[in-house]
């Protein structure tokens, strides 16, 4: 159980941080409005800024105007509105966000959307409800689902993508939220910064993608720490329970163990045998726990605000779970082994 | 023979820096910043950024006085009118961790009273930064002489030729 819990915690933490870190690209910068304080949803950037940047800054390979917004969606056949994340894009976005791969259907045209692999779980509806050809209502307008995409290890998978210009019409805004810019090299990055300093009227804040997503990971740091603290509390409870069970087990066999010491077995050898015994039992339990975790967590996704991320049961998470169980077992048996070592043989033999 | 070799080594070592540095003044010159740019004496007759915005024309030679807001990554920095209060001047101690961003000021006013100062090399800013040069830091009060450029959107930049502390 402890192993399963440790694996669950590790996969949650690694999934959360990995998803945001996975969306970052060292050669990509974001242009946000200064007043948005690096909140991409609150940010507004002038329409056509991507074209202006591409034309003005040498070394810009791609620039993508995008609207990022959280909105209510309605899935036909399912009651109520559901909170989801929509990204309005131009064709440049598909080229710039290299992690994205269309796996089914076509790219969306006007009145259409493409949905990420985790959108159904984000909206809490079955996958079949968002099949190609079905519809999805956003901003009061029905959209046909034209394609499905994957973008492993990124936040994109919980998003709904639709063409930028029709979305502007629907939301009655004539701007974008952000411009993603792919830069050829370090010199291009400096020139983009120069562009922002020269075009003060645009009130742009330039942030590298790695920094932006790094700040998001840091923002969710308290949640990650809380998850680890919860796991630690349960591990302590398991440790105390295990120590109690080990003490009872040794007490039950105290005379036999004392007899072994009387005929020449060293205290170290007996302590070692207790440790091996505890390790074997813990390893067996840990393997069962790992199977349980695999069964329950594989493919699982966690909804977080308007996004979602997949639990990541990778070798590191399994190792944390398995080693954690073994270490707890050793720690639990230590007090019993210590008591056995300190108790005089005569006293041990006479114990009831 | 050994003594001769040692003397030769010492002699070569002594002449090295002199060969690479034209003079004592250049030795103390920080990398990148042209010596001709800096004046140890405050430049005379400076005007405020606000005044330049209101009266100076595109291409006019001006001497501007202001506060260094932040450094660019090339040979540029943002110069803000001295009249604008940064976050340290808002009356509260430790009011803001990044006072140089003027986040407490009105953004429109900040944009209007800011000029991007650039040192051009072959028509574009050089690949060096003012950061750490001549003791310059954010919120240092400086005077810069150069040619003012204005674009259609109202942005101003100053192609600097001389600068000094106030």
XYZ file of C-alpha atoms in Angstrom:
518
model
C 0.000 0.000 0.000
C 2.831 2.365 0.881
C 4.589 1.476 -2.362
C 1.398 2.163 -4.323
C 0.998 5.481 -2.561
C 4.582 6.510 -3.197
C 4.242 5.590 -6.873
C 1.006 7.585 -7.068
C 2.652 10.614 -5.475
C 5.748 10.368 -7.644
C 3.689 9.965 -10.820
C 1.509 12.948 -9.835
C 4.474 15.208 -9.126
C 6.434 14.085 -12.166
C 3.355 14.324 -14.377
C 2.604 17.847 -13.186
C 6.125 19.227 -13.514
C 6.915 17.199 -16.641
C 3.810 18.406 -18.455
C 4.632 22.080 -18.016
C 8.345 21.586 -18.566
C 7.572 19.489 -21.645
C 5.729 22.381 -23.252
C 8.821 24.577 -23.156
C 11.243 24.992 -26.029
C 14.666 26.651 -25.638
C 14.357 28.439 -28.991
C 10.884 29.830 -28.483
C 9.904 33.137 -26.889
C 6.496 34.432 -25.871
C 5.412 38.019 -26.390
C 2.812 38.981 -23.803
C 1.384 42.323 -22.776
C 3.255 43.898 -19.881
C 0.144 44.493 -17.819
C -0.783 40.787 -17.921
C 2.049 39.949 -15.526
C 2.870 36.836 -17.501
C -0.665 35.477 -17.428
C -1.240 34.288 -20.961
C -5.035 34.344 -20.607
C -5.125 37.951 -19.376
C -2.614 39.082 -21.971
C -3.606 41.003 -25.090
C -1.363 41.520 -28.097
C -2.144 43.547 -31.197
C -3.612 41.581 -34.088
C -1.005 40.963 -36.747
C 1.875 41.253 -34.303
C 3.286 37.941 -35.499
C 3.629 39.248 -39.061
C 5.165 42.473 -37.804
C 7.712 40.605 -35.700
C 8.612 38.264 -38.521
C 9.101 41.179 -40.894
C 11.002 43.362 -38.411
C 13.327 41.034 -36.548
C 16.058 39.175 -38.430
C 16.449 35.593 -37.200
C 12.773 34.976 -36.456
C 11.915 31.662 -38.088
C 8.249 31.451 -37.142
C 5.746 33.618 -35.334
C 2.299 32.534 -34.273
C -0.549 34.835 -33.171
C -2.702 32.933 -30.696
C -5.725 33.453 -28.486
C -5.635 31.491 -25.230
C -8.848 31.428 -23.279
C -10.727 29.443 -20.724
C -14.372 29.100 -21.617
C -17.484 27.071 -20.997
C -18.223 24.284 -23.422
C -21.300 22.182 -23.990
C -21.042 18.602 -25.187
C -24.327 17.615 -26.879
C -26.056 14.844 -24.928
C -24.416 15.827 -21.646
C -25.988 18.259 -19.241
C -24.408 21.485 -18.201
C -21.482 23.629 -19.210
C -17.965 22.379 -18.716
C -14.859 24.488 -18.253
C -12.256 23.957 -20.957
C -9.284 25.626 -22.566
C -9.436 26.913 -26.145
C -6.561 28.075 -28.312
C -7.216 30.103 -31.443
C -4.432 29.441 -33.932
C -3.148 30.149 -37.407
C -1.396 27.498 -39.552
C 1.956 28.731 -38.145
C 1.032 27.291 -34.745
C 1.050 23.720 -36.081
C 4.566 24.265 -37.345
C 5.799 26.077 -34.266
C 4.448 23.689 -31.624
C 6.429 20.682 -32.788
C 5.158 18.380 -30.025
C 1.705 18.340 -31.574
C 0.805 15.521 -33.975
C -2.565 15.128 -35.627
C -3.468 11.454 -35.220
C -7.000 11.410 -36.577
C -9.084 13.539 -38.949
C -8.020 16.882 -40.363
C -6.880 20.261 -39.120
C -9.841 22.468 -38.197
C -11.288 24.996 -40.606
C -13.854 27.689 -39.785
C -16.573 26.269 -37.545
C -14.404 23.299 -36.617
C -12.176 22.301 -33.741
C -9.371 19.822 -33.184
C -9.224 18.320 -29.730
C -6.319 17.060 -27.654
C -6.070 13.555 -26.275
C -6.984 14.585 -22.709
C -9.904 16.892 -23.529
C -12.565 14.232 -22.903
C -11.136 13.602 -19.432
C -10.802 17.321 -18.839
C -14.490 17.820 -19.733
C -15.456 14.656 -17.839
C -17.211 12.995 -20.775
C -16.517 9.650 -22.504
C -14.068 9.631 -25.427
C -16.939 8.600 -27.724
C -18.724 11.895 -27.011
C -15.898 13.750 -28.728
C -15.479 11.476 -31.745
C -14.637 12.967 -35.137
C -17.782 14.407 -36.708
C -19.469 15.102 -33.366
C -20.048 18.640 -32.275
C -18.867 20.782 -29.411
C -20.435 24.100 -28.480
C -18.119 26.891 -27.436
C -18.905 30.579 -27.067
C -22.503 29.740 -27.997
C -21.550 28.388 -31.395
C -21.603 24.753 -32.443
C -18.313 23.456 -33.842
C -17.690 20.223 -35.668
C -14.845 18.102 -34.332
C -12.558 17.662 -37.330
C -9.457 16.111 -35.782
C -7.718 14.728 -32.721
C -4.142 15.393 -31.764
C -1.571 14.210 -29.294
C 1.303 16.163 -27.778
C 2.843 13.792 -25.232
C 4.099 15.344 -22.031
C 2.710 18.824 -22.700
C -0.286 20.907 -21.634
C -1.472 21.047 -25.256
C -3.228 17.700 -24.901
C -5.969 19.199 -22.738
C -6.723 21.978 -25.232
C -9.265 22.576 -27.982
C -7.744 24.249 -31.066
C -9.733 26.265 -33.557
C -8.846 28.810 -36.269
C -7.920 32.223 -34.877
C -9.974 34.604 -37.011
C -13.401 32.947 -36.498
C -12.647 32.749 -32.768
C -11.938 36.487 -32.749
C -15.391 37.013 -34.243
C -17.064 34.747 -31.715
C -15.375 36.372 -28.755
C -15.784 39.881 -30.204
C -12.160 40.765 -29.768
C -9.790 42.086 -32.377
C -6.539 41.156 -30.688
C -4.587 38.047 -29.742
C -3.446 36.813 -26.347
C 0.146 36.025 -27.117
C 2.629 35.607 -29.924
C 4.906 32.584 -29.903
C 8.180 33.263 -31.724
C 10.716 30.658 -32.774
C 14.211 32.116 -32.913
C 17.114 30.982 -35.021
C 19.830 31.759 -32.477
C 20.944 33.836 -29.515
C 21.438 36.924 -31.683
C 17.811 36.694 -32.802
C 16.741 36.566 -29.171
C 18.618 39.790 -28.440
C 17.133 41.444 -31.508
C 13.627 40.435 -30.454
C 14.289 42.059 -27.096
C 15.478 45.166 -28.956
C 12.229 45.143 -30.943
C 10.251 45.137 -27.666
C 12.352 48.015 -26.295
C 11.925 50.044 -29.467
C 8.198 49.386 -29.848
C 7.192 50.686 -26.432
C 3.717 51.486 -27.803
C 3.018 47.747 -28.018
C 3.803 47.306 -24.288
C 5.329 43.892 -24.802
C 6.913 41.617 -22.268
C 9.225 39.047 -23.820
C 9.806 35.829 -21.932
C 11.580 32.711 -23.101
C 9.371 29.648 -23.185
C 11.640 27.737 -20.771
C 11.368 30.576 -18.220
C 7.618 30.891 -18.662
C 6.894 27.209 -18.126
C 9.554 27.047 -15.376
C 7.604 29.733 -13.510
C 4.422 27.706 -13.963
C 6.124 24.628 -12.479
C 7.304 26.774 -9.551
C 3.760 28.114 -9.164
C 2.502 24.572 -8.634
C 5.389 23.815 -6.239
C 3.210 24.063 -3.096
C 0.807 21.464 -4.515
C 3.714 19.138 -5.212
C 5.160 19.675 -1.738
C 1.761 19.023 -0.193
C 1.501 15.733 -2.092
C 4.921 14.669 -0.805
C 3.997 15.699 2.740
C 0.818 13.630 2.571
C 2.849 10.660 1.344
C 5.360 11.228 4.152
C 2.605 11.275 6.779
C 1.193 7.987 5.523
C 4.714 6.546 5.360
C 5.270 7.524 9.009
C 2.011 5.830 9.963
C 3.124 2.742 8.042
C 6.509 2.895 9.736
C 4.970 2.964 13.198
C 2.613 0.126 12.308
C 5.489 -1.865 10.825
C 7.694 -1.252 13.869
C 4.893 -2.468 16.120
C 4.409 -5.611 14.026
C 8.171 -6.299 13.978
C 8.404 -5.855 17.767
C 5.522 -8.261 18.283
C 7.099 -10.754 15.884
C 10.433 -10.633 17.730
C 8.734 -10.824 21.121
C 6.878 -13.957 20.015
C 10.197 -15.612 19.139
C 12.388 -14.048 21.811
C 13.282 -17.335 23.504
C 14.155 -19.054 20.208
C 16.299 -16.092 19.219
C 17.987 -16.081 22.652
C 18.666 -19.795 22.273
C 20.359 -19.149 18.947
C 22.557 -16.541 20.617
C 23.353 -19.038 23.427
C 24.642 -21.636 20.957
C 26.940 -19.115 19.279
C 25.055 -17.043 16.715
C 26.221 -13.456 16.899
C 23.857 -10.556 17.535
C 24.761 -9.150 14.128
C 23.802 -12.357 12.365
C 20.423 -12.441 14.121
C 19.786 -8.743 13.329
C 20.717 -9.466 9.721
C 18.255 -12.340 9.568
C 15.508 -10.084 10.933
C 16.358 -7.461 8.304
C 16.345 -10.022 5.494
C 13.019 -11.325 6.713
C 11.565 -7.792 6.747
C 13.012 -7.009 3.313
C 11.545 -10.145 1.741
C 8.100 -9.406 3.157
C 8.366 -5.707 2.156
C 9.571 -6.560 -1.353
C 6.651 -8.916 -1.837
C 4.236 -6.252 -0.571
C 5.913 -3.603 -2.706
C 5.521 -5.674 -5.866
C 1.837 -6.162 -5.068
C 1.535 -2.410 -4.436
C 3.248 -1.620 -7.731
C 0.837 -3.888 -9.585
C -2.036 -2.161 -7.821
C -0.680 1.270 -8.745
C -0.193 0.214 -12.343
C -3.725 -1.134 -12.482
C -5.337 1.942 -10.980
C -3.174 4.768 -12.266
C -2.185 3.846 -15.819
C -3.815 6.254 -18.242
C -5.150 8.310 -15.363
C -5.336 12.060 -15.762
C -5.659 14.819 -13.229
C -7.737 17.903 -13.969
C -6.133 21.108 -12.827
C -8.103 24.309 -13.328
C -8.751 24.452 -17.081
C -5.946 22.075 -17.926
C -5.209 18.422 -17.332
C -2.146 16.235 -17.194
C -1.531 12.536 -17.322
C -0.060 10.623 -14.389
C 3.411 9.517 -15.336
C 4.307 6.041 -14.023
C 7.876 5.956 -15.239
C 10.896 3.970 -13.961
C 11.758 6.723 -11.473
C 8.281 6.584 -9.918
C 8.443 2.786 -9.679
C 11.914 2.997 -8.137
C 10.736 5.552 -5.577
C 7.822 3.299 -4.600
C 9.871 0.099 -4.376
C 12.888 1.565 -2.581
C 10.609 3.546 -0.262
C 8.885 0.336 0.857
C 12.244 -1.416 1.470
C 13.679 1.511 3.439
C 10.550 1.721 5.573
C 10.786 -2.017 6.268
C 14.401 -1.686 7.433
C 13.531 1.311 9.600
C 10.586 -0.569 11.103
C 12.620 -3.637 12.070
C 15.535 -1.657 13.519
C 14.040 -1.029 17.021
C 13.165 -4.732 17.436
C 16.639 -5.799 16.320
C 18.195 -3.283 18.723
C 16.152 -4.594 21.637
C 17.173 -8.159 20.809
C 20.836 -7.156 20.757
C 20.665 -5.335 24.100
C 18.682 -7.964 26.033
C 20.928 -10.350 28.029
C 20.577 -13.977 26.911
C 19.456 -15.157 30.358
C 16.756 -12.472 30.562
C 15.584 -13.257 27.024
C 15.361 -16.978 27.776
C 13.270 -16.325 30.865
C 10.807 -13.963 29.112
C 7.280 -15.230 28.678
C 71.903 30.501 -20.593
C 69.104 29.895 -18.082
C 69.368 33.442 -16.781
C 69.207 34.715 -20.367
C 66.082 32.617 -21.045
C 64.485 33.888 -17.836
C 65.236 37.491 -18.749
C 63.818 36.918 -22.233
C 60.653 35.401 -20.692
C 60.243 38.317 -18.272
C 60.866 40.793 -21.052
C 58.254 39.153 -23.314
C 55.773 38.957 -20.443
C 56.247 42.620 -19.694
C 55.676 43.736 -23.242
C 52.508 41.608 -23.779
C 49.819 43.884 -22.376
C 51.426 46.955 -23.898
C 51.209 45.270 -27.282
C 47.481 44.567 -26.934
C 46.470 47.778 -25.176
C 47.133 51.064 -26.871
C 47.313 53.020 -23.614
C 46.614 53.136 -19.920
C 43.183 54.682 -20.455
C 42.170 51.850 -22.771
C 43.281 49.255 -20.200
C 40.634 50.451 -17.768
C 38.018 50.579 -20.531
C 35.302 47.924 -20.061
C 34.953 45.519 -22.980
C 32.591 46.686 -25.682
C 31.905 50.249 -24.657
C 33.733 52.744 -26.884
C 35.987 55.094 -24.921
C 34.760 58.021 -26.981
C 31.205 57.495 -25.683
C 31.902 58.249 -22.041
C 32.452 61.643 -20.516
C 33.665 61.977 -16.937
C 32.293 65.516 -16.916
C 28.491 65.898 -16.963
C 27.317 66.885 -20.428
C 26.085 70.501 -20.550
C 22.571 71.839 -21.159
C 20.529 68.646 -20.942
C 16.740 68.649 -21.359
C 14.103 66.339 -19.913
C 12.697 63.440 -21.935
C 9.249 65.044 -21.704
C 10.578 68.246 -23.272
C 12.240 66.335 -26.092
C 9.016 64.488 -26.836
C 7.079 67.714 -27.011
C 9.476 69.858 -28.992
C 12.295 67.899 -30.625
C 11.972 66.706 -34.204
C 13.056 63.454 -35.781
C 16.772 63.637 -36.592
C 17.458 66.498 -34.186
C 20.575 66.468 -31.992
C 19.613 66.566 -28.326
C 21.124 66.109 -24.882
C 18.716 64.196 -22.633
C 18.716 63.887 -18.872
C 16.934 60.959 -17.243
C 17.026 57.792 -15.175
C 18.372 54.543 -16.560
C 15.400 52.208 -16.284
C 16.778 48.904 -17.512
C 19.498 47.493 -19.730
C 18.913 45.924 -23.100
C 20.852 42.850 -24.120
C 22.576 44.730 -26.912
C 24.214 48.156 -26.521
C 20.938 49.786 -25.458
C 19.104 50.927 -22.366
C 15.807 52.561 -21.546
C 15.935 56.131 -20.281
C 12.985 57.484 -18.286
C 12.136 61.087 -17.495
C 13.369 62.053 -14.014
C 9.935 63.448 -13.149
C 8.402 59.976 -13.163
C 8.519 58.298 -9.755
C 9.927 54.798 -9.602
C 8.627 52.376 -6.996
C 11.230 53.413 -4.394
C 9.790 56.914 -4.430
C 6.259 55.880 -3.519
C 6.750 56.580 0.166
C 6.821 53.011 1.429
C 10.002 51.214 2.358
C 10.523 47.969 0.412
C 7.424 48.861 -1.581
C 8.527 46.840 -4.560
C 11.206 44.230 -5.268
C 11.780 45.503 -8.821
C 11.454 49.301 -8.547
C 13.146 49.901 -11.898
C 10.182 48.473 -13.811
C 8.082 51.508 -12.782
C 5.140 49.180 -12.255
C 3.573 51.756 -9.945
C 3.537 54.393 -12.690
C 0.803 54.831 -15.272
C 1.817 52.612 -18.242
C 0.793 55.204 -20.831
C 2.738 57.922 -19.038
C 5.730 55.587 -18.732
C 5.650 54.829 -22.451
C 5.382 58.529 -23.281
C 8.318 59.459 -21.057
C 10.682 56.667 -22.083
C 13.298 56.686 -24.804
C 15.415 53.758 -25.953
C 19.061 54.804 -26.000
C 21.176 52.917 -28.529
C 24.836 52.922 -29.464
C 24.955 51.922 -33.097
C 27.743 50.024 -34.788
C 27.289 49.741 -38.552
C 23.714 50.916 -38.198
C 22.597 48.431 -35.520
C 23.151 48.229 -31.750
C 26.414 46.531 -30.834
C 26.589 43.075 -29.311
C 27.522 44.280 -25.830
C 25.561 45.561 -22.876
C 25.815 48.658 -20.706
C 25.250 46.463 -17.666
C 28.119 46.882 -15.219
C 29.924 49.434 -17.396
C 31.314 52.535 -15.662
C 29.322 51.710 -12.532
C 26.032 52.071 -14.393
C 23.112 50.394 -12.720
C 19.337 50.509 -12.912
C 17.958 53.837 -11.674
C 21.283 55.615 -12.242
C 20.718 59.201 -13.359
C 22.546 59.874 -16.621
C 22.857 62.421 -19.397
C 23.017 61.241 -23.009
C 23.743 63.218 -26.165
C 22.791 61.970 -29.599
C 20.364 62.065 -32.469
C 16.687 61.620 -31.694
C 14.564 59.293 -33.831
C 10.772 59.172 -33.718
C 8.568 56.591 -35.425
C 4.950 56.849 -36.572
C 3.681 55.173 -33.406
C 5.322 57.847 -31.260
C 8.216 55.759 -30.004
C 11.483 57.596 -29.474
C 15.014 56.304 -29.621
C 18.236 58.136 -29.186
C 21.299 57.214 -31.215
C 23.845 58.060 -28.543
C 27.205 59.660 -29.231
C 28.209 60.796 -25.713
C 27.027 60.069 -22.214
C 27.863 60.875 -18.618
C 26.469 60.730 -15.136
C 24.288 63.657 -14.061
